[in-house]
Short mmCIF file of C-alpha atoms in Angstrom, two decimals:
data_model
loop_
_atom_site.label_atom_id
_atom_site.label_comp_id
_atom_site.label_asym_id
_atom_site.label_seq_id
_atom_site.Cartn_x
_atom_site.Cartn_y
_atom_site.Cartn_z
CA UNK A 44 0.00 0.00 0.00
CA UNK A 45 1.43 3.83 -0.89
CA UNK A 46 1.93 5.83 1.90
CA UNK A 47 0.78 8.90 2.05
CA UNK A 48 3.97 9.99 2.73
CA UNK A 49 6.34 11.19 -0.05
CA UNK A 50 9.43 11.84 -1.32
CA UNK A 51 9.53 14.06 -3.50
CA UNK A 52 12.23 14.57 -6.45
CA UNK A 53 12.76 18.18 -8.35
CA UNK A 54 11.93 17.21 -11.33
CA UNK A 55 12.04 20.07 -14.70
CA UNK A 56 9.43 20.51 -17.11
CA UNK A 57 9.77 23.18 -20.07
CA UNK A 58 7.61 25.69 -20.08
CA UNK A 59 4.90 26.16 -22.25
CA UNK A 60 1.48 27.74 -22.93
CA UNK A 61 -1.47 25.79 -22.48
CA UNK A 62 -5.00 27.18 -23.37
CA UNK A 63 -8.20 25.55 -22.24
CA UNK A 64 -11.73 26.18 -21.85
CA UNK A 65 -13.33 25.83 -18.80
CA UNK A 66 -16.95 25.13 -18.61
CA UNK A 67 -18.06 23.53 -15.30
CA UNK A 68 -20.81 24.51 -13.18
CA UNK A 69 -19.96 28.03 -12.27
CA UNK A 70 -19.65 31.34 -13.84
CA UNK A 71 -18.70 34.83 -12.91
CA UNK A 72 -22.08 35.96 -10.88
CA UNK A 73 -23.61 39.16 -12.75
CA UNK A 74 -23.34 41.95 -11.32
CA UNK A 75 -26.78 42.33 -9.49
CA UNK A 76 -28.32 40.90 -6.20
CA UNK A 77 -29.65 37.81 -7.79
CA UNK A 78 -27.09 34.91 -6.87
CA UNK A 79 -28.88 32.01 -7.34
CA UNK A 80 -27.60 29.90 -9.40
CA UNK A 81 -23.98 29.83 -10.51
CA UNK A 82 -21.59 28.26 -12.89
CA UNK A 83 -17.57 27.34 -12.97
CA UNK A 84 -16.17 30.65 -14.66
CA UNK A 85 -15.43 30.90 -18.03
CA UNK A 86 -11.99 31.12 -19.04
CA UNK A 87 -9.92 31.00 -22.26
CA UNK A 88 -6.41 31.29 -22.69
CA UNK A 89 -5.32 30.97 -18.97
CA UNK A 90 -1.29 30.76 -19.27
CA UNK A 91 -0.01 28.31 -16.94
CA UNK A 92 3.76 26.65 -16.77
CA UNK A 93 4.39 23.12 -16.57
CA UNK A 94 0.30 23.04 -17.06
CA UNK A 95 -0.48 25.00 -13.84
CA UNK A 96 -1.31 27.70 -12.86
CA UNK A 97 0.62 30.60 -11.92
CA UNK A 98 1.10 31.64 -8.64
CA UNK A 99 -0.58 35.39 -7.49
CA UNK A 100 1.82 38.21 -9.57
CA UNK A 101 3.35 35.70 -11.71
CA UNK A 102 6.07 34.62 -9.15
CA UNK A 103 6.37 32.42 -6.02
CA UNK A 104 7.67 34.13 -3.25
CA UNK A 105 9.99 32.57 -0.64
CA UNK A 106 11.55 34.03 2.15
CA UNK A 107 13.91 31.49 3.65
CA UNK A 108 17.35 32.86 3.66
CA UNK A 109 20.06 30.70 1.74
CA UNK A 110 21.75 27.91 3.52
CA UNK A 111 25.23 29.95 2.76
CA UNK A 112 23.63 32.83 4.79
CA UNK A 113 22.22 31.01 7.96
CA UNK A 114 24.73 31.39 10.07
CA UNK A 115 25.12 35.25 9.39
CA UNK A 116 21.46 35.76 9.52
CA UNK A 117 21.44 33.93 13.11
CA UNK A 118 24.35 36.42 14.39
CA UNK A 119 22.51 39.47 13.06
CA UNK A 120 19.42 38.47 14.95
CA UNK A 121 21.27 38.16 18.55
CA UNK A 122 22.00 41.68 17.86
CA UNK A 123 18.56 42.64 17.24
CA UNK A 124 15.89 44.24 19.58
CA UNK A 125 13.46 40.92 20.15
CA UNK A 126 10.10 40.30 19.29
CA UNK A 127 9.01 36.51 20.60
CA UNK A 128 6.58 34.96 18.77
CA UNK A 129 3.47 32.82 20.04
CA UNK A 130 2.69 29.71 18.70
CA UNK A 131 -0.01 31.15 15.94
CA UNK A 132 2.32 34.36 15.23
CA UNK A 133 5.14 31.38 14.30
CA UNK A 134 2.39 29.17 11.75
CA UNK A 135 2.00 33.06 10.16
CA UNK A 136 5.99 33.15 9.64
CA UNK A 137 5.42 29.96 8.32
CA UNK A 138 2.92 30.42 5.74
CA UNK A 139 4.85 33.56 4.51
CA UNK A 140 7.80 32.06 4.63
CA UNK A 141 6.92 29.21 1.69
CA UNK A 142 4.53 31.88 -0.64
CA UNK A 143 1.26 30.62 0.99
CA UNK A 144 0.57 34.11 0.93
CA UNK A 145 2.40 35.45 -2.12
CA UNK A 146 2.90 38.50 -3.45
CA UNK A 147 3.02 39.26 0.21
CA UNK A 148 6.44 39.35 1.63
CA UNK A 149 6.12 39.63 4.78
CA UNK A 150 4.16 40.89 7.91
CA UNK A 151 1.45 43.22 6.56
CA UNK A 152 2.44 47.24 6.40
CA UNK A 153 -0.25 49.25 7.36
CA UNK A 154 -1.22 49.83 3.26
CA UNK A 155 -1.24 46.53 3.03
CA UNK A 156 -3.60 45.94 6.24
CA UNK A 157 -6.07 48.06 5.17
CA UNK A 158 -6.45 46.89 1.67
CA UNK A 159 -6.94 43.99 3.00
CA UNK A 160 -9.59 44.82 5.65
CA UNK A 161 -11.59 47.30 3.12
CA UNK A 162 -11.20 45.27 -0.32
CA UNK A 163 -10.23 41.87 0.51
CA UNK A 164 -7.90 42.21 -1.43
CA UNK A 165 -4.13 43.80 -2.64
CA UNK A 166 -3.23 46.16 -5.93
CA UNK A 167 0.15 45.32 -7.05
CA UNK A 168 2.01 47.95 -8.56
CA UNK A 169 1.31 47.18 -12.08
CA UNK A 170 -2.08 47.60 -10.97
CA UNK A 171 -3.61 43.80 -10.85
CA UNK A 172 -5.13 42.61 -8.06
CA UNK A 173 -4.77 39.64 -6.19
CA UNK A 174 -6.89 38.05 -3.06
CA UNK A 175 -6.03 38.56 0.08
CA UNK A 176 -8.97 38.71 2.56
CA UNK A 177 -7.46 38.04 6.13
CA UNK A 178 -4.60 40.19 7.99
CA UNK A 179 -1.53 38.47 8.70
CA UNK A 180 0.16 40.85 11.21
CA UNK A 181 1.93 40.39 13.95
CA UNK A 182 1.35 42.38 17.06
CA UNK A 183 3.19 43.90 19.89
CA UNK A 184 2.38 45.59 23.03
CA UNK A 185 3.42 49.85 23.92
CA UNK A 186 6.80 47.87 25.79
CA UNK A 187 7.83 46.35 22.88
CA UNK A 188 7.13 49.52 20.84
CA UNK A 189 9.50 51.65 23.03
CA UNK A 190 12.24 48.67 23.32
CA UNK A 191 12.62 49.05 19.40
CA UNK A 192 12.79 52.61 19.29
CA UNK A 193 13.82 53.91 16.10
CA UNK A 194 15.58 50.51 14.77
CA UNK A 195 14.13 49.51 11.47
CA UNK A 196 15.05 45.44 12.10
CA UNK A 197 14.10 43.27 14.59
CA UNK A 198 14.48 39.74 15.06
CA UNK A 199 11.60 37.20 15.77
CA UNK A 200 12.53 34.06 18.30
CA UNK A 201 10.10 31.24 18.85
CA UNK A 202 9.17 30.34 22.78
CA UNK A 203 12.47 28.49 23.17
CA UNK A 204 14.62 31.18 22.34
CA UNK A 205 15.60 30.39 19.38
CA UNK A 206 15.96 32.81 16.56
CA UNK A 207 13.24 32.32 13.84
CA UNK A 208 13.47 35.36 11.29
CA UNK A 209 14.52 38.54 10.87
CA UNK A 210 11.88 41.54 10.21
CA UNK A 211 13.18 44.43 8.26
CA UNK A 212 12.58 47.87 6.86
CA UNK A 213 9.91 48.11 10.02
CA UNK A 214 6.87 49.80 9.85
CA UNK A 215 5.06 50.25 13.62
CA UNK A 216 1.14 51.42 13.20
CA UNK A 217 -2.02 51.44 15.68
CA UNK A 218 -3.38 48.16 15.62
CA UNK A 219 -7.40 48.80 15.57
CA UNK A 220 -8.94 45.66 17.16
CA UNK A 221 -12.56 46.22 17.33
CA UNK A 222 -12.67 46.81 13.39
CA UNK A 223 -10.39 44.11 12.75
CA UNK A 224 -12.73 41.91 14.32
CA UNK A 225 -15.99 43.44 12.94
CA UNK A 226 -14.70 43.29 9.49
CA UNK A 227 -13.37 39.77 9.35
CA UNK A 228 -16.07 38.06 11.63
CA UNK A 229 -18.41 40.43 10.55
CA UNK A 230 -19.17 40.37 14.40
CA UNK A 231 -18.05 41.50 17.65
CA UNK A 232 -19.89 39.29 19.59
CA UNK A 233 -17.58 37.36 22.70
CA UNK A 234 -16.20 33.90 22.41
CA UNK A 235 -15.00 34.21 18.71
CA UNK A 236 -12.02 31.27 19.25
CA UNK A 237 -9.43 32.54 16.99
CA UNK A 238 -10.52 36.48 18.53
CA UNK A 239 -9.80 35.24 21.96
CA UNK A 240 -6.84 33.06 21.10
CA UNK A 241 -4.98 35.63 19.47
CA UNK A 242 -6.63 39.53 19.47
CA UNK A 243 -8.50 40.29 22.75
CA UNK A 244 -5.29 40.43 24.51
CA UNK A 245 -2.69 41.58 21.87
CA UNK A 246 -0.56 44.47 21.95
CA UNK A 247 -2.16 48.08 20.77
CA UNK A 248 0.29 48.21 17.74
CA UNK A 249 1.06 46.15 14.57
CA UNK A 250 4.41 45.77 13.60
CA UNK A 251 4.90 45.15 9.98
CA UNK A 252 8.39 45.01 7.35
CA UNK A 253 9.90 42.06 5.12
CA UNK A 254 10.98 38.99 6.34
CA UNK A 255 14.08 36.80 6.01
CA UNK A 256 13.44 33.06 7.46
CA UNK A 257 16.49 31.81 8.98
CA UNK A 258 15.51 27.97 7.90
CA UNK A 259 12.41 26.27 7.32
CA UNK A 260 9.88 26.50 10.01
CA UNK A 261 9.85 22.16 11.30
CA UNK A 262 7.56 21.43 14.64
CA UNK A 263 8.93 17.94 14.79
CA UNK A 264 5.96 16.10 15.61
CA UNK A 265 6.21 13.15 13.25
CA UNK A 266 4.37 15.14 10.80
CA UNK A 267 6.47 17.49 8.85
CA UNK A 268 7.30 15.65 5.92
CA UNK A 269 3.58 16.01 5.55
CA UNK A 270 3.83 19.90 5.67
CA UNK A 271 5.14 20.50 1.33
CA UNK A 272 5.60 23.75 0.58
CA UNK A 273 4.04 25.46 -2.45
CA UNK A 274 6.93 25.04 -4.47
CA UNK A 275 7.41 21.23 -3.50
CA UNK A 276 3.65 20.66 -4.43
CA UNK A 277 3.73 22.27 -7.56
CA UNK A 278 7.14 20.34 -8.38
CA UNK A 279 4.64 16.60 -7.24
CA UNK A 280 2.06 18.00 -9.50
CA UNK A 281 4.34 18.24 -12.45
CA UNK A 282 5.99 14.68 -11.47
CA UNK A 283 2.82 13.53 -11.51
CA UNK A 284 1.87 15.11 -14.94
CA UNK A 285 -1.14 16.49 -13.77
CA UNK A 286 -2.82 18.71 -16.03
CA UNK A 287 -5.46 20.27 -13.69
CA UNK A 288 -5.02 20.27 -9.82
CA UNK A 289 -8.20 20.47 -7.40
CA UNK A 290 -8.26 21.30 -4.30
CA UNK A 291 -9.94 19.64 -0.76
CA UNK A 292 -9.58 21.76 1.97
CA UNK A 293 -10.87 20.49 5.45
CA UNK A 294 -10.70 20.56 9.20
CA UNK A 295 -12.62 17.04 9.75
CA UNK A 296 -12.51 13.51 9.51
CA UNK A 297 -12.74 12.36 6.18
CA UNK A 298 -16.13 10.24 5.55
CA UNK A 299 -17.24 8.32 2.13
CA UNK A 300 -19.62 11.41 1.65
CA UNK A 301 -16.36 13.26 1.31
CA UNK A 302 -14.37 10.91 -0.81
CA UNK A 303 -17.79 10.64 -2.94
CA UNK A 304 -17.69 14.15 -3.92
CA UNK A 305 -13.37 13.96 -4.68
CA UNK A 306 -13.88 10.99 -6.67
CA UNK A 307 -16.64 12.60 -8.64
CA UNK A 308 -14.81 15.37 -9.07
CA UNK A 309 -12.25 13.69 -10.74
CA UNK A 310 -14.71 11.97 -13.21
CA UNK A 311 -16.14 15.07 -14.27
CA UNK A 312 -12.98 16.81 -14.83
CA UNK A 313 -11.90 13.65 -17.00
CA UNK A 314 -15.11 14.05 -19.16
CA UNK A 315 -13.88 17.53 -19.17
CA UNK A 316 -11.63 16.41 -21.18
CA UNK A 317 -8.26 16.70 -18.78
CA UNK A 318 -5.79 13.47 -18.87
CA UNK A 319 -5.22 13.30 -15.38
CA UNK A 320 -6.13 15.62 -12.55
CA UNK A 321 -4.75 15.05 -9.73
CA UNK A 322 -6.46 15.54 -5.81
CA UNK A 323 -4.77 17.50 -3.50
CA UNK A 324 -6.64 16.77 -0.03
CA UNK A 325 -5.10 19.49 2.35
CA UNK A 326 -6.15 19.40 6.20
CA UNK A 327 -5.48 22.38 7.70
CA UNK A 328 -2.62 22.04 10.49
CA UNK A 329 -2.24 25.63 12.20
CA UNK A 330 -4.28 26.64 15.12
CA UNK A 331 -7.47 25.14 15.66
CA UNK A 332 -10.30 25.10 18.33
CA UNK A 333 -9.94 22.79 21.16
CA UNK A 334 -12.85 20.78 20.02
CA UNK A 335 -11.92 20.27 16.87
CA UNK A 336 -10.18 16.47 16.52
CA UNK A 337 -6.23 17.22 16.57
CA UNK A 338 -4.72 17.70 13.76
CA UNK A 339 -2.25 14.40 14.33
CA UNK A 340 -5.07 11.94 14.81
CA UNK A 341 -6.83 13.67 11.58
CA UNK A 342 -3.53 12.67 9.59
CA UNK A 343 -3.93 9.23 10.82
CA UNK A 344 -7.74 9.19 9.69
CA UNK A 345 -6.55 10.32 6.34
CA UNK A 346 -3.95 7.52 5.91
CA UNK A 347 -6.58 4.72 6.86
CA UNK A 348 -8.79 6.05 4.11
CA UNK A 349 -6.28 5.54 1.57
CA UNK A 350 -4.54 2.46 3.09
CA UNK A 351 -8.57 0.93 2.71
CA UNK A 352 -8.50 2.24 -0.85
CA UNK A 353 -11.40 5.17 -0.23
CA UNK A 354 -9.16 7.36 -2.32
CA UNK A 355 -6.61 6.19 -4.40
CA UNK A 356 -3.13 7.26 -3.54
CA UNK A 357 -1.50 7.32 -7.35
CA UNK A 358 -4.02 10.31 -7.91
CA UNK A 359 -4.11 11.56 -4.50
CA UNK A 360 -1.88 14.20 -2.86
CA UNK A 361 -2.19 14.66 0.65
CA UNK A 362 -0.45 17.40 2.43
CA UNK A 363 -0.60 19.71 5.56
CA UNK A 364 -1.79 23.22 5.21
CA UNK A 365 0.16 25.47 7.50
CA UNK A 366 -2.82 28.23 8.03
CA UNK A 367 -4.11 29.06 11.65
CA UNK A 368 -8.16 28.79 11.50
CA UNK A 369 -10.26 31.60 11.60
CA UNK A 370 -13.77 30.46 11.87
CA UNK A 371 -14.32 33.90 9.88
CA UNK A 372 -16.60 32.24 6.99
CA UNK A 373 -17.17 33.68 3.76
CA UNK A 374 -14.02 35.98 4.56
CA UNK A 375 -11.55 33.68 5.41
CA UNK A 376 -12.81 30.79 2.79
CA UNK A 377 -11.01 33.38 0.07
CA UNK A 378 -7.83 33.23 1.95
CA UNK A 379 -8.19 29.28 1.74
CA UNK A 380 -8.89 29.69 -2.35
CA UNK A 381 -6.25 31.73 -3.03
CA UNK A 382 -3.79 30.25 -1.40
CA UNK A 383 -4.24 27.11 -3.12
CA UNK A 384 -3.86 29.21 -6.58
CA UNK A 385 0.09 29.66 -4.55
CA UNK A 386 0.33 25.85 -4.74
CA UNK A 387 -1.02 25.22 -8.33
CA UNK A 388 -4.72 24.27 -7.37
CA UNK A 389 -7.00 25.66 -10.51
CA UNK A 390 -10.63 24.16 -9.10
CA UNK A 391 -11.22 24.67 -5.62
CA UNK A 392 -13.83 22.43 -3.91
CA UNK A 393 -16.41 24.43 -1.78
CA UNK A 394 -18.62 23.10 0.77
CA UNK A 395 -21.51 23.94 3.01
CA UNK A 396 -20.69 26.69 5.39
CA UNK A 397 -17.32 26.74 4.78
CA UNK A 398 -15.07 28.15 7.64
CA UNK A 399 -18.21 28.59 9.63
CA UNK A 400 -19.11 27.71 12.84
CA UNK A 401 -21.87 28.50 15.35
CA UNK A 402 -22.61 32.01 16.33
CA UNK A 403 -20.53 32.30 19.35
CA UNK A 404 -23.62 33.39 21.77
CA UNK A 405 -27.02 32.39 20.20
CA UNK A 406 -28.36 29.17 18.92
CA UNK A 407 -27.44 29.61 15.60
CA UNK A 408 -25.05 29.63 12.39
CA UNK A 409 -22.87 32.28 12.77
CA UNK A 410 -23.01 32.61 8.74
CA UNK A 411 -25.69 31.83 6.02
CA UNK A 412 -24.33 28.28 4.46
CA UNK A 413 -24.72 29.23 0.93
CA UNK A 414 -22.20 32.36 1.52
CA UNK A 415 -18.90 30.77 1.28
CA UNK A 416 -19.51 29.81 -2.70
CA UNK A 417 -21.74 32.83 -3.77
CA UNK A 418 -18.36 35.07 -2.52
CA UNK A 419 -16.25 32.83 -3.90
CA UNK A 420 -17.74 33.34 -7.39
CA UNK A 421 -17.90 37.21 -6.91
CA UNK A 422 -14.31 37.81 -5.65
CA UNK A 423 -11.78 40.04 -6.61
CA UNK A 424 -8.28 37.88 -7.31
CA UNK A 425 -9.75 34.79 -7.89
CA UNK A 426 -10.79 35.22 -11.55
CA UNK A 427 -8.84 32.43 -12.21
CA UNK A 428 -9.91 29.58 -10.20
CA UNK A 429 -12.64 27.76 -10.95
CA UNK A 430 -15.10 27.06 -7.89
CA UNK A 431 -16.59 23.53 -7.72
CA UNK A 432 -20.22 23.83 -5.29
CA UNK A 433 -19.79 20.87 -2.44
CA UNK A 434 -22.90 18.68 -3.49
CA UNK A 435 -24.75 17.50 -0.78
CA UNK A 436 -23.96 13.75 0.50
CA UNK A 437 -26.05 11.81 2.75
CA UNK A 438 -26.69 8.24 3.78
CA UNK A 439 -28.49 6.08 1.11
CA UNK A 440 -30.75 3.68 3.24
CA UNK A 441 -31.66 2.01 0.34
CA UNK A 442 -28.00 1.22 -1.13
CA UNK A 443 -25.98 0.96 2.11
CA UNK A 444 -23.53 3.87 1.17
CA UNK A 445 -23.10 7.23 0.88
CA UNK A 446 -24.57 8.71 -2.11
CA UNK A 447 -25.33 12.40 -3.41
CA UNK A 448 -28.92 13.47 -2.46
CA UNK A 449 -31.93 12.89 -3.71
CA UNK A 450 -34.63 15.16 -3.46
CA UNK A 451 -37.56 13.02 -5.03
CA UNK A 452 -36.75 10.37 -2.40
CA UNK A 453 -36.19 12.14 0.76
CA UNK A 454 -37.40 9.82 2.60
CA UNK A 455 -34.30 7.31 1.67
CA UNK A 456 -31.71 9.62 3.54
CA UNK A 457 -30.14 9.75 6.50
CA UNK A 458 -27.88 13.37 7.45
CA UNK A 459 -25.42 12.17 9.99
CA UNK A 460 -24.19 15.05 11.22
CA UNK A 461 -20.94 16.01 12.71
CA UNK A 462 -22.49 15.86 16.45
CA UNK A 463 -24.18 12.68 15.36
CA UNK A 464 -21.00 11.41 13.93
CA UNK A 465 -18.77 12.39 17.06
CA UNK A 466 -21.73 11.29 19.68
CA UNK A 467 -21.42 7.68 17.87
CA UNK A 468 -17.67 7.98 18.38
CA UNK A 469 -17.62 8.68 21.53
CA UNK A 470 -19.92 6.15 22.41
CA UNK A 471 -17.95 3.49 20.92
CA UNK A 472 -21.17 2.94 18.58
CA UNK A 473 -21.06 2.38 14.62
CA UNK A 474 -22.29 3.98 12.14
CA UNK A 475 -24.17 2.53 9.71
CA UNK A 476 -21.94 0.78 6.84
CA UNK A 477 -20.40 2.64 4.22
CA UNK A 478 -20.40 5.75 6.15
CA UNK A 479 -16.52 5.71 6.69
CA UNK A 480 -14.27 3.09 6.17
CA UNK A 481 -13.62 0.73 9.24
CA UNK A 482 -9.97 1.79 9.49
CA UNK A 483 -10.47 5.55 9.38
CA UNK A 484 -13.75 5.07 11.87
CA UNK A 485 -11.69 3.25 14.26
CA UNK A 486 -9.06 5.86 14.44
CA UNK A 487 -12.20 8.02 15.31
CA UNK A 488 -12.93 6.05 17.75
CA UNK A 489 -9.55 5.13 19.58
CA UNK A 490 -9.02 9.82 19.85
CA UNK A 491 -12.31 10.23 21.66
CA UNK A 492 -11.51 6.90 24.20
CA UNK A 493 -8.33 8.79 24.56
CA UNK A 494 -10.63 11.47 26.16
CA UNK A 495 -12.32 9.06 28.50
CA UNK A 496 -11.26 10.40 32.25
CA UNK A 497 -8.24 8.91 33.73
CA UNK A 498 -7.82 7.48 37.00
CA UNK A 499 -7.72 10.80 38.81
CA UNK A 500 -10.90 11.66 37.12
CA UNK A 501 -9.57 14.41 35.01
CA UNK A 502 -9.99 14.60 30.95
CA UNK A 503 -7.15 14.93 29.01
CA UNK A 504 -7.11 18.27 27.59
CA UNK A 505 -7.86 18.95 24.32
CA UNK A 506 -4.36 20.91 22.44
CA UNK A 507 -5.66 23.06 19.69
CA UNK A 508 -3.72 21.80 16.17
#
């Protein structure tokens, strides 16, 4: 059986132009209030090297300093006024650091911030625009702001003391909380996870320049070789010879209702007329909230459902997405798209809701499902992926498997929700078969015993991914 693990070779293609029409599902919405119904955009002529698609300005940007240079880099940082970073500020450095977030290159100026809070998005100075729809700042509090003074580097150092980066040509700016919040969450409302985690109690100012990465950011916890950078994804892709990419991006156990609507995927884009697209099924590994399952038992869900064959590894790509999680809906579900453009994605798979969750004080969803795809077809910088809509999966009582939905026979479904599905886990109970496959449900299964009290009657707690 493949693992899902893999080396990976750096392997040269020529370049070339390759022109194809798209013509999926979705098209560019019109502009007017009616979003009904959509379709995959339209596009002709799309230039792509190596057959995919090119990365936000037309270059990947990386900012991990040359081996030749570490160990000057790590001298100039000792000298350095100190910022230290949290765990989240450290996954941003990351996902800078390997063009995640390209053209971006580095902690966001306060031009940069704004853009990014009023448009969603970033004019490049040939005028373009590209997507960029969350902040990625870094903070510091009025102490730290005197400490640096009028230096225009610092260095960054992670919580062990160890120097991480270098920031240069500094810019220092109020950091305005309360519309940061509003206008990513769309909410102010308490107990916003990623709000509380990371915002309530920052510092007052934003600290912003370019960054050099002394060496790649590594957590060592078993998973790294997992964790392929942009460039080493686009350089599997061409390995691979895939000639369209699509992308999965999730925070959740992977169920046949999932794998359903990857495989399908595939199918259509093969009647499409594409030779061999290629998956690429991308948990996301930064921050997320405590009662989401960890990221390192999702990984081991993921490798049961290809070991069992659910997905087939030849056309499967399965890596770690470096991002913290927002829970900031429609906004942050643009960051998710257009960073997958950075790793050579060109159809992005959109589901139900996507980076929701519930409203943090009422009884309800915080956003309106059907959001997440509407903006996704509507926004600015993403002209050139095309959006495939999640359809829905549910339980086919009368087939024993999942199956996509069926409105004239309602009747013959079952939704198993995600509280149904971790109630069952918990409760050592089974779903009904051909919901998941045995190995991936008994991974499930074996992370919420680990929850079960121990001895001394205390849970172990939950660590956020």
């Amino acid at each position: 059986m493949a693992s899902m693990a893999t080396f990976f070779t750096q392997t040269s293609f020529p370049s070339h132009s390759l022109s194809k029409t798209f013509d999926t599902h979705f098209a560019t919405a019109p502009k007017v209030n009616s979003c009904v119904s959509f379709r995959a955009r339209r596009q002709v002529g799309v230039r792509v090297s190596s057959g995919l698609i090119e990365p936000d300005g037309g270059k990947l940007v990386e900012l991990v300093v040359k081996d030749s240079e570490r160990d000057l880099k790590k001298g100039e940082a000792l000298s350095l006024p100190r910022i230290k970073l949290s765990r989240i500020d450290l996954q941003c450095v990351h996902v800078l650091s390997e063009g995640w977030a390209t053209p971006l290159k580095g902690f966001m100026k306060e031009a940069e911030f704004l853009q990014t809070l009023h448009f969603n998005s970033l004019r490049l100075d040939d005028g373009s625009i590209v997507n960029m729809s969350v902040p990625i700042v870094l903070a510091i509090d009025d102490e730290q702001k005197h400490r640096i003074g009028d230096n225009k580097r610092v260095a960054l150092f992670d919580s062990k003391g160890d120097p991480v980066a270098i920031l240069n040509d500094i810019e220092i700016y109020k950091h305005p909380k309360e519309e940061r919040i509003a206008r990513t969450w769309g909410t102010t409302a308490p107990g916003l996870p990623y709000v509380e985690q990371t915002i309530t109690n920052a510092g007052n100012w934003l600290i912003g320049g370019d960054l050099e990465v002394i060496e790649p950011i590594k957590y060592n916890d078993g998973l790294d070789h997992f964790r392929l950078s942009p460039a080493e994804l686009r350089s599997e892709f061409t390995r691979r010879n895939a000639d369209a990419v699509f992308a999965f991006q999730l925070r959740n156990p992977v169920h046949n209702g999932h794998a359903l609507l990857m495989t399908d995927t595939r199918r259509r884009l093969l009647e499409m007329g594409y030779k061999n697209p290629v998956l690429l099924l991308h948990p996301l590994g930064g921050y997320t909230k405590a009662d989401d399952v960890p990221l390192d038992w999702r990984m081991k869900q993921h490798e049961k459902v290809l070991e069992d064959g659910v997905l087939d590894p030849e056309t499967t790509v399965v890596s770690i997405f470096p991002s913290p999680m927002h829970y900031a809906g429609p906004t942050e579900v643009q960051w998710h798209a257009k960073a997958r453009i950075n790793a050579g994605a060109n159809f992005y798979i959109v589901g139900r809701d996507p980076a929701g969750m519930s409203h943090p004080v009422e009884k309800r969803d915080l956003y309106d499902a059907d959001h997440g795809k509407k903006v996704l077809s509507m926004a600015p910088g993403l002209e050139r992926l095309n959006i495939l809509p999640f359809r829905v999966a549910a339980y086919d009582k009368t087939q024993g498997k999942m199956a996509f939905f069926d409105p004239s026979r309602p009747q013959d479904f079952l939704f198993i929700s995600g509280t149904k599905m971790r109630t069952l886990a918990r409760n050592k109970e089974s779903p009904p078969d051909g919901f998941m496959c045995p190995g991936g449900w008994k991974v499930l299964v074996e992370y919420y015993d680990s929850l079960v009290p121990s001895s001394n009657g205390k849970v172990p707690e939950a660590v956020p991914a």
